[in-house]
Amino acid sequence: MAASESPLIQLRNVTKVYGEGATQFQALKGIDLDIQAGDFVAVMGPSGSGKSTTMNILGCLDVPSAGEFRFKGVHVEQLGRDQRALLRRKYLGFVFQGFNLLARTSALENVELPLVYRGDGKAARRETAMAALEKVGLDRWWDHTPAELSGGQQQRVAIARAIVTNPDVLLADEPTGNLDSERSIEIMELLTDLNKTGNITVLMVTHEPDMAAFARTLVHFKDGLVERIEHKSRTAA
Ligand code: ADP
């Protein structure tokens, strides 16, 4: 990679303190992290090590107590809440362990939701959402509600919803945590495909080494710090 290429995401000496006075707790103690566009990153580490806190900051849902968070060169830590919300809507997609789909609402309508917020018209919404469902292999299931879909299928719908706006970054919080191992591998293969062919940068929290094995970069957290970063060889299939 050319040295001149600046990272998509840069964290510099990021700290996060929760609470005040005697109950104050420092969840992040000075995180430095560069993430290049197109990378597939697995964030690992014991419970309480600061993974979620960091993902919330990267997802523009929370701000550091101190330090810098640059996204595409923009100092996010200096933005207000509304500007961060815009950035989130335009550039980021989110996938959660529990799928977080609206019940009693079809797969297609779930995927359309971010487009409703964006103000797209009905016909354009349908077309874009259907294309996203096709990318995750579920276009034939467009009129099914979450209750009529398996866990793996529900997570595919959630991934379609996350990518329907063409985000630069997909943030996934234990996306296979509720799935059996076969379904988990299918989801990881889908994320790998989106990463490679869709050129989406993937940031994923996982406790499972088998799932982390799909990533190209492993970031290990410990006690509010990045303990170690592993870059895997690009020759691996
Ligand atoms: P992980 O995701 O690695 O399990 P977290 O980032 O969720 O770790 O949490 C790091 C530490 O910060 C934990 O000790 C947790 O209890 C604390 N923490 C997280 N969120 C809050 C909060 N809103 N208020 C107080 N403490 C918090």
XYZ file of N, CA and C and ligand atoms in Angstrom, residues 18 25 27 46-53, ligand 1:
60
model
N -16.410 7.257 31.483
C -17.833 7.218 31.825
C -18.005 7.681 33.266
N -15.147 5.947 35.400
C -14.458 4.772 34.873
C -13.873 5.078 33.499
N -12.936 3.811 30.232
C -13.140 2.632 29.376
C -12.079 2.551 28.279
N -11.319 -9.485 25.576
C -12.244 -9.902 26.624
C -13.366 -8.897 26.868
N -14.423 -9.365 27.486
C -15.540 -8.504 27.851
C -15.030 -7.369 28.747
N -15.488 -6.152 28.455
C -15.078 -4.998 29.254
C -13.781 -4.353 28.789
N -13.214 -4.843 27.681
C -11.911 -4.309 27.244
C -12.028 -3.028 26.418
N -13.288 -2.637 26.062
C -13.458 -1.367 25.348
C -13.880 -1.499 23.899
N -14.233 -2.709 23.472
C -14.598 -2.932 22.067
C -15.860 -2.144 21.687
N -16.920 -2.293 22.488
C -18.194 -1.618 22.163
C -18.033 -0.114 22.232
N -17.305 0.354 23.215
C -17.068 1.795 23.345
C -16.394 2.321 22.084
P -16.514 -4.585 25.618
O -17.342 -4.206 24.461
O -15.102 -4.935 25.248
O -17.150 -5.644 26.468
P -17.222 -1.974 26.640
O -16.661 -0.981 25.692
O -18.675 -2.286 26.546
O -16.342 -3.310 26.564
O -16.958 -1.501 28.119
C -15.698 -1.088 28.605
C -15.863 -0.708 30.067
O -16.636 0.488 30.159
C -16.597 -1.767 30.880
O -15.953 -1.878 32.141
C -17.989 -1.199 31.038
O -18.557 -1.589 32.271
C -17.748 0.309 31.002
N -18.899 1.019 30.411
C -19.379 0.859 29.167
N -20.421 1.676 28.928
C -20.601 2.385 30.084
C -21.517 3.398 30.488
N -22.454 3.872 29.652
N -21.399 3.889 31.747
C -20.443 3.418 32.580
N -19.553 2.475 32.266
C -19.629 1.955 31.035
